[in-house]
mmCIF file of C-alpha atoms in Angstrom:
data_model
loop_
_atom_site.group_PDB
_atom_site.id
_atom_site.type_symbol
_atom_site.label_atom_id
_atom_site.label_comp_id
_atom_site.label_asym_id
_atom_site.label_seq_id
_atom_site.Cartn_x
_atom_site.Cartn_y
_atom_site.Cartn_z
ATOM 1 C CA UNK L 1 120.522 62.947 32.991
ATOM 2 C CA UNK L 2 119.436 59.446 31.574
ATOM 3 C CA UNK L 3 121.234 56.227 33.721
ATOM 4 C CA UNK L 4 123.080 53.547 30.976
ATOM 5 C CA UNK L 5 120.863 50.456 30.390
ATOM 6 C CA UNK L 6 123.066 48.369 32.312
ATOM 7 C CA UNK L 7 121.958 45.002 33.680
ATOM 8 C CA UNK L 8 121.624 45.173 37.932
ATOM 9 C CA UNK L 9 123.766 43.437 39.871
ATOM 10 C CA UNK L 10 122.668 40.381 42.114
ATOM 11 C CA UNK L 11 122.014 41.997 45.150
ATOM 12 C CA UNK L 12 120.773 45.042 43.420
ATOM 13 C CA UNK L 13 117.978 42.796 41.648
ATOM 14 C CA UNK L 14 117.474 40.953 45.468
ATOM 15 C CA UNK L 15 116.267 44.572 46.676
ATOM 16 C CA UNK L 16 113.783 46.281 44.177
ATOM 17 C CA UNK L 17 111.585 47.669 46.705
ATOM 18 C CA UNK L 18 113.787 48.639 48.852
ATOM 19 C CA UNK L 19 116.037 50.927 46.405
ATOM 20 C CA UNK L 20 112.474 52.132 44.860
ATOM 21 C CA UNK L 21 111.803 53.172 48.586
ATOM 22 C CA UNK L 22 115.207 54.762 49.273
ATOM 23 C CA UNK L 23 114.816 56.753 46.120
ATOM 24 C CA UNK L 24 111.304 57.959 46.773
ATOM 25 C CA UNK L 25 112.163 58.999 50.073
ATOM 26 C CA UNK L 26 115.476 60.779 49.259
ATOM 27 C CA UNK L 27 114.033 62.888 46.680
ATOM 28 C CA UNK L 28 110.686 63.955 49.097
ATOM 29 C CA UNK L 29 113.574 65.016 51.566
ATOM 30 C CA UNK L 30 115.244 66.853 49.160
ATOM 31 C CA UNK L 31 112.321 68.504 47.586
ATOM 32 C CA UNK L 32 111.269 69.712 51.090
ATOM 33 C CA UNK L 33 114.684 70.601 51.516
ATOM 34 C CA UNK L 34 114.986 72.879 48.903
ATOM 35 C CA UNK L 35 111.636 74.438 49.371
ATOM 36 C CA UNK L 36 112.214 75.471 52.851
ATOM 37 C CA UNK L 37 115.214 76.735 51.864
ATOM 38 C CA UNK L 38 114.419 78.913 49.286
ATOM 39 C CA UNK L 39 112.434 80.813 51.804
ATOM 40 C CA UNK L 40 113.525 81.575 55.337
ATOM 41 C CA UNK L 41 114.176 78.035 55.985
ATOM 42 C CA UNK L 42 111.257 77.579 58.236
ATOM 43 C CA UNK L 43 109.516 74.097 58.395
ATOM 44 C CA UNK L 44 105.721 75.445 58.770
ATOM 45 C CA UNK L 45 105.797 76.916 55.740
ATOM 46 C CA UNK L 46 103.922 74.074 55.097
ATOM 47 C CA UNK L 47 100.938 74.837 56.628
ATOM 48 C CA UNK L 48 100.870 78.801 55.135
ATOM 49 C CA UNK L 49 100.276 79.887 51.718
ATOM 50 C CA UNK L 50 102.774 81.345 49.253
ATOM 51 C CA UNK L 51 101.851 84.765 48.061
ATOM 52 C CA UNK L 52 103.041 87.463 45.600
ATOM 53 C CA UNK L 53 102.771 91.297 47.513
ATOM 54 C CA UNK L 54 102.897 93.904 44.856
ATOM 55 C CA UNK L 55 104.616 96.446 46.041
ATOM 56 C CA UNK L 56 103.225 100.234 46.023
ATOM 57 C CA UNK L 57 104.448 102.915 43.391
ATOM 58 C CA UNK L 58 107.450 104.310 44.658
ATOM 59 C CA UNK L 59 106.548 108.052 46.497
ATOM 60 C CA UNK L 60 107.870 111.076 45.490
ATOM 61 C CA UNK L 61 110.231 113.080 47.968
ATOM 62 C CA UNK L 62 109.153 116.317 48.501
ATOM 63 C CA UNK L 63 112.627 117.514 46.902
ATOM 64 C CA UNK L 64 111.769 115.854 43.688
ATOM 65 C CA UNK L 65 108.082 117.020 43.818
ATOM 66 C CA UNK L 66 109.446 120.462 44.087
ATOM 67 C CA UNK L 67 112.173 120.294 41.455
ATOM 68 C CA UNK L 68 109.274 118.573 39.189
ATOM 69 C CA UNK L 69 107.217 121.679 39.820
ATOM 70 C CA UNK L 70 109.979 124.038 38.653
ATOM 71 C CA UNK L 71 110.630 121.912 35.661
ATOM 72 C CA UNK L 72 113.331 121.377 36.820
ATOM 73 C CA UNK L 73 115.474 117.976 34.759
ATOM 74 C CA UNK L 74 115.762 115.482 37.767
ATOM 75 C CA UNK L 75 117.321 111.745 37.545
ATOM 76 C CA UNK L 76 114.627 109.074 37.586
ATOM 77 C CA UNK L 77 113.828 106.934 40.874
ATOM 78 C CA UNK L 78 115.784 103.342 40.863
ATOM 79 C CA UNK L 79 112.922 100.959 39.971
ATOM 80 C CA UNK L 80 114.722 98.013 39.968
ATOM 81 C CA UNK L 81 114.494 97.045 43.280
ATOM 82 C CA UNK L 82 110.325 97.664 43.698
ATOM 83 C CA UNK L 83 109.426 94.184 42.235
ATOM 84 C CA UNK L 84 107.016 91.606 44.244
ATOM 85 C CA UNK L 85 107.859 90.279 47.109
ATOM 86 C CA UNK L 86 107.872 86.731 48.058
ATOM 87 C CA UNK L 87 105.828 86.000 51.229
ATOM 88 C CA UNK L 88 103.536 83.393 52.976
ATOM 89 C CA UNK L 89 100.345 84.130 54.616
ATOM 90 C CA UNK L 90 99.470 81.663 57.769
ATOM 91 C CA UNK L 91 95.330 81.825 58.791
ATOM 92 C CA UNK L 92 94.859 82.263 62.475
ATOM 93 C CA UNK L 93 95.138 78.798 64.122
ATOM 94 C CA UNK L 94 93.737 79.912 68.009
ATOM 95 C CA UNK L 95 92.710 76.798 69.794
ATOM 96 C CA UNK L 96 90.088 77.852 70.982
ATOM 97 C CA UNK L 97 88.033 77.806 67.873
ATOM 98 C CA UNK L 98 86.748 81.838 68.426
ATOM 99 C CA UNK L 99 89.088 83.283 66.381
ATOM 100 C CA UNK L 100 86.605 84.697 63.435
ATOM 101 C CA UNK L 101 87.405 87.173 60.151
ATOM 102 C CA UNK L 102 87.857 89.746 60.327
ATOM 103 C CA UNK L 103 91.063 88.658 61.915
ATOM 104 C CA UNK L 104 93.394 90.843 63.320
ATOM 105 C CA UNK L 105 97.137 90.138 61.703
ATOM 106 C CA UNK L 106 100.867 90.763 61.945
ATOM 107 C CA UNK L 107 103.353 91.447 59.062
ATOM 108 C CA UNK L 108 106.137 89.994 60.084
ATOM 109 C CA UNK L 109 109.887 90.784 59.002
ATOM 110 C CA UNK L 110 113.102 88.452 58.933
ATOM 111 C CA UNK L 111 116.198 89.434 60.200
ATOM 112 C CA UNK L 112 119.208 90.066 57.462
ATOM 113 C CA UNK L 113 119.794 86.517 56.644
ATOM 114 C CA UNK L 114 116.040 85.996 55.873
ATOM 115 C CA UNK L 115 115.360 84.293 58.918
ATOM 116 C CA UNK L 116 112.388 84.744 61.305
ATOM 117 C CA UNK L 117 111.108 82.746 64.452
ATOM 118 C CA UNK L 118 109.138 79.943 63.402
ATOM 119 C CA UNK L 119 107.974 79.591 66.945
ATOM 120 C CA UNK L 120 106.661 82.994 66.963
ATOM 121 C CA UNK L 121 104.368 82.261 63.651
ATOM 122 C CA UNK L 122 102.914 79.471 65.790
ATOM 123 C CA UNK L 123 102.542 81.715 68.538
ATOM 124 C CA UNK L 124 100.685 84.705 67.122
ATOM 125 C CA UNK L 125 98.670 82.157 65.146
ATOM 126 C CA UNK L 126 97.737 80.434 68.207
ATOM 127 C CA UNK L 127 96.649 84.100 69.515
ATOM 128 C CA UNK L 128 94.114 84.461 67.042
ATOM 129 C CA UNK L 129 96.272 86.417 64.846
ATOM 130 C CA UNK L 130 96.487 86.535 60.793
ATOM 131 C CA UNK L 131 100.454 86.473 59.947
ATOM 132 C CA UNK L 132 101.706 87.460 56.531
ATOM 133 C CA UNK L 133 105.604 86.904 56.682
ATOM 134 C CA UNK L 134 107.687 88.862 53.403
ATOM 135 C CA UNK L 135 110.945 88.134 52.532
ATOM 136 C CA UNK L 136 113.098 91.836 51.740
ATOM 137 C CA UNK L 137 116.195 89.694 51.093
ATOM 138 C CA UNK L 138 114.680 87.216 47.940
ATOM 139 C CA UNK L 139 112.411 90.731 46.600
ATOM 140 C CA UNK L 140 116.307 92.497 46.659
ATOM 141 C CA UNK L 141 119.258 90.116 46.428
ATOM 142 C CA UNK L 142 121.481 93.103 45.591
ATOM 143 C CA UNK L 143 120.961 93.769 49.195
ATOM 144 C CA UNK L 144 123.136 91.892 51.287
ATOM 145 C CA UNK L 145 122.509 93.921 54.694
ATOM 146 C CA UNK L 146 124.234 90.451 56.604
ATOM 147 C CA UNK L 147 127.474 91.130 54.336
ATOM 148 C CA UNK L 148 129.662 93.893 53.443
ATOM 149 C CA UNK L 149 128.757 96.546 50.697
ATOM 150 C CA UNK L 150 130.725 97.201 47.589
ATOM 151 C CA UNK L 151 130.775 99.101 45.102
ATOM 152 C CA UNK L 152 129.236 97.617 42.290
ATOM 153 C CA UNK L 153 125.950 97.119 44.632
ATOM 154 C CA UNK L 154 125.162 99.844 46.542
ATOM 155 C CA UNK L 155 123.040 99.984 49.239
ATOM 156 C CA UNK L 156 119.922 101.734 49.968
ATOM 157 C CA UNK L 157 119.641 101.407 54.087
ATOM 158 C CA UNK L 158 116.444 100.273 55.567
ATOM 159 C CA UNK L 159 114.419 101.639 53.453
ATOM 160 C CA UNK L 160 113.324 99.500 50.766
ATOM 161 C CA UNK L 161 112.283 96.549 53.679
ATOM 162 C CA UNK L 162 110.597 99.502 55.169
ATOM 163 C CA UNK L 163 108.690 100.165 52.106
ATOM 164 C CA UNK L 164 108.192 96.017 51.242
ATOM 165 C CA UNK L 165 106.815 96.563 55.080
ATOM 166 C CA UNK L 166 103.823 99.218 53.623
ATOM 167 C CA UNK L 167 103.281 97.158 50.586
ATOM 168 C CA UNK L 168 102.493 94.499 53.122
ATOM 169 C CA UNK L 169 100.374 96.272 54.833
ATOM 170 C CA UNK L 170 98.454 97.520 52.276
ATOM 171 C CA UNK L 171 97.947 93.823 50.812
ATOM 172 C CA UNK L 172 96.590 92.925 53.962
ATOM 173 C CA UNK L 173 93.896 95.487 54.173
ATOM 174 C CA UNK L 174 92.669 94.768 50.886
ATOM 175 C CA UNK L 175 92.034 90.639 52.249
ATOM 176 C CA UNK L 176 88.402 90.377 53.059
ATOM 177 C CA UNK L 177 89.086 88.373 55.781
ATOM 178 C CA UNK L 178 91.340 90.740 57.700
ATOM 179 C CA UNK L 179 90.336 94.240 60.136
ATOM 180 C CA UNK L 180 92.236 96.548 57.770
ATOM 181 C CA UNK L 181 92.842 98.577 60.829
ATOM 182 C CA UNK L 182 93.839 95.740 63.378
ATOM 183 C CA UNK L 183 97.084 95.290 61.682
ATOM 184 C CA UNK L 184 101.092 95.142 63.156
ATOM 185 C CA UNK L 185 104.515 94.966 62.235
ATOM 186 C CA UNK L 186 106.458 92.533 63.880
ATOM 187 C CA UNK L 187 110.071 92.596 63.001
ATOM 188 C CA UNK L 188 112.643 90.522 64.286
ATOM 189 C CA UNK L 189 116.694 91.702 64.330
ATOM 190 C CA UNK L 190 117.494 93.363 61.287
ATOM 191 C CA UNK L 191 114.057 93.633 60.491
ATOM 192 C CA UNK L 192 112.466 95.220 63.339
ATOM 193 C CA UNK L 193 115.049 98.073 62.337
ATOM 194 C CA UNK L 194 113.134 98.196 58.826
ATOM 195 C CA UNK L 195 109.846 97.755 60.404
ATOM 196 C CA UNK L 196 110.417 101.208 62.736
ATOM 197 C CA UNK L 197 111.527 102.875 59.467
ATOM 198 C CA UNK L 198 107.623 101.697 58.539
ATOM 199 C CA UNK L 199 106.360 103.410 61.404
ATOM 200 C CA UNK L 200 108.649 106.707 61.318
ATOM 201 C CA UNK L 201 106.396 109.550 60.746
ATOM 202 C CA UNK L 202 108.578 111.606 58.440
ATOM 203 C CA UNK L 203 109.388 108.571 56.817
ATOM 204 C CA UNK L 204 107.087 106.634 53.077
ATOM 205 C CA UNK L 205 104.337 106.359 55.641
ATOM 206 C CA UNK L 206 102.998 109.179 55.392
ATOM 207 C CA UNK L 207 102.768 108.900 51.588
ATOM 208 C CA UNK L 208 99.758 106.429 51.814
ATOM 209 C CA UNK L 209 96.417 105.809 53.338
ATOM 210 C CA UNK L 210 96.720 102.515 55.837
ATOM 211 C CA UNK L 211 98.819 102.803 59.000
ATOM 212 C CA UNK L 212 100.071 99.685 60.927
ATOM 213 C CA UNK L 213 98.498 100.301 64.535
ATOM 214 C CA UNK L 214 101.465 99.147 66.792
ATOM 215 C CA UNK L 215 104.816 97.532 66.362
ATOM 216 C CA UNK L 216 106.512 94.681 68.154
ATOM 217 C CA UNK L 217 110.632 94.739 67.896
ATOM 218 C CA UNK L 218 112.432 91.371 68.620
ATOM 219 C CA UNK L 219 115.801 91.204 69.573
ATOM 220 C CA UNK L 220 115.987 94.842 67.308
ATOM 221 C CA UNK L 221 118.740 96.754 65.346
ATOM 222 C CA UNK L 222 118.246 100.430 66.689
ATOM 223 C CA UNK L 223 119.587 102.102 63.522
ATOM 224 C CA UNK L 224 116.318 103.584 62.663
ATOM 225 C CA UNK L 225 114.532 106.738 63.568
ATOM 226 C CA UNK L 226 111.968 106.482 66.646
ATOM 227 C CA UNK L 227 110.038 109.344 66.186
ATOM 228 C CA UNK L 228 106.947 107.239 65.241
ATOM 229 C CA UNK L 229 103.130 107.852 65.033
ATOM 230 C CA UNK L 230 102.187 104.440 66.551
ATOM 231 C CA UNK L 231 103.051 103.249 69.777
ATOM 232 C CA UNK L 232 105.916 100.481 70.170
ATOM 233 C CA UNK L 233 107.337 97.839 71.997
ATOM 234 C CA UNK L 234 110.960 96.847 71.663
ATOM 235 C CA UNK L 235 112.811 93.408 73.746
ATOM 236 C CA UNK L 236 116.047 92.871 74.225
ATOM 237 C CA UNK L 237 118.593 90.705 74.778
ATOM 238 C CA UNK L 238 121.262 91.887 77.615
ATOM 239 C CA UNK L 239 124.715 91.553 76.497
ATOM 240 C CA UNK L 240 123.429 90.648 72.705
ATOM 241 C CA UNK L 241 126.657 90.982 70.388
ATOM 242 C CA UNK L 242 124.275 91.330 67.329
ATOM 243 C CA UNK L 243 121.466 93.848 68.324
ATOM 244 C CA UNK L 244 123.156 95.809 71.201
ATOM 245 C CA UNK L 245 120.524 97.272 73.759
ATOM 246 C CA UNK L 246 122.680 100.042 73.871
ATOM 247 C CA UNK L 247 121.759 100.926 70.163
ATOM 248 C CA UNK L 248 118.125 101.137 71.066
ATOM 249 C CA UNK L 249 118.929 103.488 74.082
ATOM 250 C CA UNK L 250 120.649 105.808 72.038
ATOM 251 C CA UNK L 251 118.551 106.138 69.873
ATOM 252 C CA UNK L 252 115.415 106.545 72.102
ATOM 253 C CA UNK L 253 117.721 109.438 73.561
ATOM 254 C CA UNK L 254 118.145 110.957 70.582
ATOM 255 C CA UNK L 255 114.556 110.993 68.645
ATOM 256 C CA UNK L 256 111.832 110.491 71.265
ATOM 257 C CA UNK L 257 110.396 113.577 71.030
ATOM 258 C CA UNK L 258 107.784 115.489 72.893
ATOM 259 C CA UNK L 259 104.491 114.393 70.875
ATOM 260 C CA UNK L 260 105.477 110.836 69.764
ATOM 261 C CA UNK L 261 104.354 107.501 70.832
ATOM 262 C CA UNK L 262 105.081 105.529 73.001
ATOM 263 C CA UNK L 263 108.540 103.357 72.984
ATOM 264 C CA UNK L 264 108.562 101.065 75.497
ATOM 265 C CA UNK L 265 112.020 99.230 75.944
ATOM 266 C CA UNK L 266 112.354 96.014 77.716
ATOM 267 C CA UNK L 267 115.831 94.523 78.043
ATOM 268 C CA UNK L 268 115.413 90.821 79.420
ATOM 269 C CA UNK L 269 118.312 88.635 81.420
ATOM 270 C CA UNK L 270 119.509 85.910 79.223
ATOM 271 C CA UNK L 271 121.297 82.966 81.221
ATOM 272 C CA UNK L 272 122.874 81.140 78.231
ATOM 273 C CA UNK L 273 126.575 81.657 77.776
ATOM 274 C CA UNK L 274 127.973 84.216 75.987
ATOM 275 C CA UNK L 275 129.309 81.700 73.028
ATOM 276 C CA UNK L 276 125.672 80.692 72.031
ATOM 277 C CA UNK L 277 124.378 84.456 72.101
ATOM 278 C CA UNK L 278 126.950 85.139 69.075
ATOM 279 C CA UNK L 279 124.276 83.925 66.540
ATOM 280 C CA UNK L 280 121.581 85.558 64.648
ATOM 281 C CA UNK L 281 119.456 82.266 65.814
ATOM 282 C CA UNK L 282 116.758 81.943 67.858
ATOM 283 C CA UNK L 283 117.489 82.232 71.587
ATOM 284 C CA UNK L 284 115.777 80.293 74.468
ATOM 285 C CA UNK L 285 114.799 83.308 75.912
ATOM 286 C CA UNK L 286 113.430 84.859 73.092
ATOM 287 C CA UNK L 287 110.196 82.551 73.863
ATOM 288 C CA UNK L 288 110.154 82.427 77.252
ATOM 289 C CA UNK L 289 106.788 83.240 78.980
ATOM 290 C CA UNK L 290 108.320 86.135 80.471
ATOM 291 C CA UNK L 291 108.802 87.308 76.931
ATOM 292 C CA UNK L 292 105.789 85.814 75.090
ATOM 293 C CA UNK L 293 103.860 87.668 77.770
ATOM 294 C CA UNK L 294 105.108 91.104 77.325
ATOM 295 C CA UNK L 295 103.648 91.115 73.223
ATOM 296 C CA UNK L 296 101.066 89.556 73.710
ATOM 297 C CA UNK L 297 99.810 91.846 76.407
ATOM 298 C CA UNK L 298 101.272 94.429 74.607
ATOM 299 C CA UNK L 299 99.345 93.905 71.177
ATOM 300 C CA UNK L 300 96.235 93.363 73.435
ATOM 301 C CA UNK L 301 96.697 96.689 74.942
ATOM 302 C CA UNK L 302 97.329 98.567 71.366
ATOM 303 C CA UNK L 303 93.555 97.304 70.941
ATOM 304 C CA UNK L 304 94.420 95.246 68.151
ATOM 305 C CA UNK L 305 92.885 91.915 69.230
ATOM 306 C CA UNK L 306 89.818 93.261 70.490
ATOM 307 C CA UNK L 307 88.314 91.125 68.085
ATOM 308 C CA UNK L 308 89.587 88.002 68.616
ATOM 309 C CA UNK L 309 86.966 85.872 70.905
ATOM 310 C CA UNK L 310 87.876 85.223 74.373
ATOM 311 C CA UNK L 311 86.436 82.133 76.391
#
């Protein structure tokens, strides 16, 4: 929108460089503004690299592989929702310097209102690790898993983020620079429900060649199945409003199965009140030692930083 031609007034003509300098810096702030924003509203974005992830070709059930075999008429698949997915890749930032490709990395998944840990990117990076964080929520807007459903826009459950998850994964393992089998899903509320969809071994995994080798579960929404063919670890929060523990022992009741990997299920003390646990935010505890401690060690364990150098 062009500004009228109209002569400045006294003081504005005293100022030049000043209002030049206000200007300048009001539209940076709102440029960064609005790119953080638009994805996950995490500040180091600016150090990672924006990224398109194809997703994979839908799989076939084996319902509809049947019915195709009998000729029989069947409905086609939904492909609406299987379009790229927004993400940014972050290189391994270890202090150390010994942190050499092939890197081991992490795909990491937001919770429902697109929001993961930034602290946790700096974290794993500073670990040696390779960390390629999607965003489910921008690739499918119709899916509002934070909201209530309707109607007019159905939802699909976990399973499209699990499936963005696999895309991911497979992205990954084609990057020169990263051990196509040295790779984890990290997933934080929401998302760490989606990412042990990813793992489920009845679930699209099984449809494709890579595998993720472990999976981490922050603060995680125990509506998926368990019965997974890679080992997991899931923390915590006592007495959190949003991802009940009690959800996650349920289910481990339920589908841990003779044969399966392991689940291991840490629930950790939380000392701030009540009132501040009623948010999908980041808690203090969530990157505590105690806490930062228990995956790291655990992702060591899994084997998949053997590679990363060690002083």
């Amino acid at each position: 929108m062009e500004l009228p031609m109209a002569r400045p007034s006294k003081a504005l003509r005293a100022f030049p460089h000043v209002l030049i300098v206000t200007i300048a810096v009001a539209l940076s702030v709102g440029t960064v503004t609005t790119s953080t924003n638009a994805f996950a509203q995490t500040p180091t974005m600016q150090s990672g690299q924006p990224v398109t992830v194809p997703s994979l070709p839908y799989p076939k059930s084996g319902l509809r592989q049947r019915l195709i075999a009998a000729g029989k008429a069947i409905p086609n698949v939904d492909e609406s929702l299987q379009a790229g997915i927004p993400a940014v890749y972050f290189e391994p930032a270890a202090g150390n310097g010994n942190a050499k490709p092939p890197y081991p990395a992490v795909v990491a998944l937001p919770d429902c209102d697109n929001h993961f840990p930034e602290t946790w990117i700096t974290i794993l990076r500073q670990s040696g690790y390779a960390v390629l964080l999607i965003s489910p929520p921008n690739a499918h807007p119709t899916q509002d898993y934070c909201g209530g459903g309707e109607l007019q826009t159905p939802k699909h459950g976990l399973s499209y983020w699990a499936f963005d998850a696999i895309s991911a994964l497979h992205y990954l393992a084609g990057v020169k620079s990263i051990a196509p089998n040295n790779i984890a899903v990290f997933g934080y509320g929401y998302g760490a429900g989606a990412a042990q969809l990813a793992i489920y071994r009845d679930g699209h995994a099984k449809h494709y060649q890579h595998r993720f080798k472990a999976l981490v579960g922050l603060r995680p929404q125990c509506m998926s199945e368990m019965d997974n063919f890679v080992p997991s670890l899931l923390v915590a929060v006592k007495n959190d409003p949003f991802n009940p523990p009690a959800w996650c022992e349920w289910r481990m009741d339920r589908d841990l199965y003779n044969g399966r990997e392991l689940v291991r299920f840490e629930v950790v003390e939380n000392s701030e009140m009540i009132e501040k646990q009623t948010t999908r935010k980041t808690l203090q505890i969530e990157n505590s030692p105690l806490v930062v401690s228990l995956v790291t060690d655990f992702l060591s364990a899994m084997g998949i930083s053997e590679n990363i150098g060690r002083n």
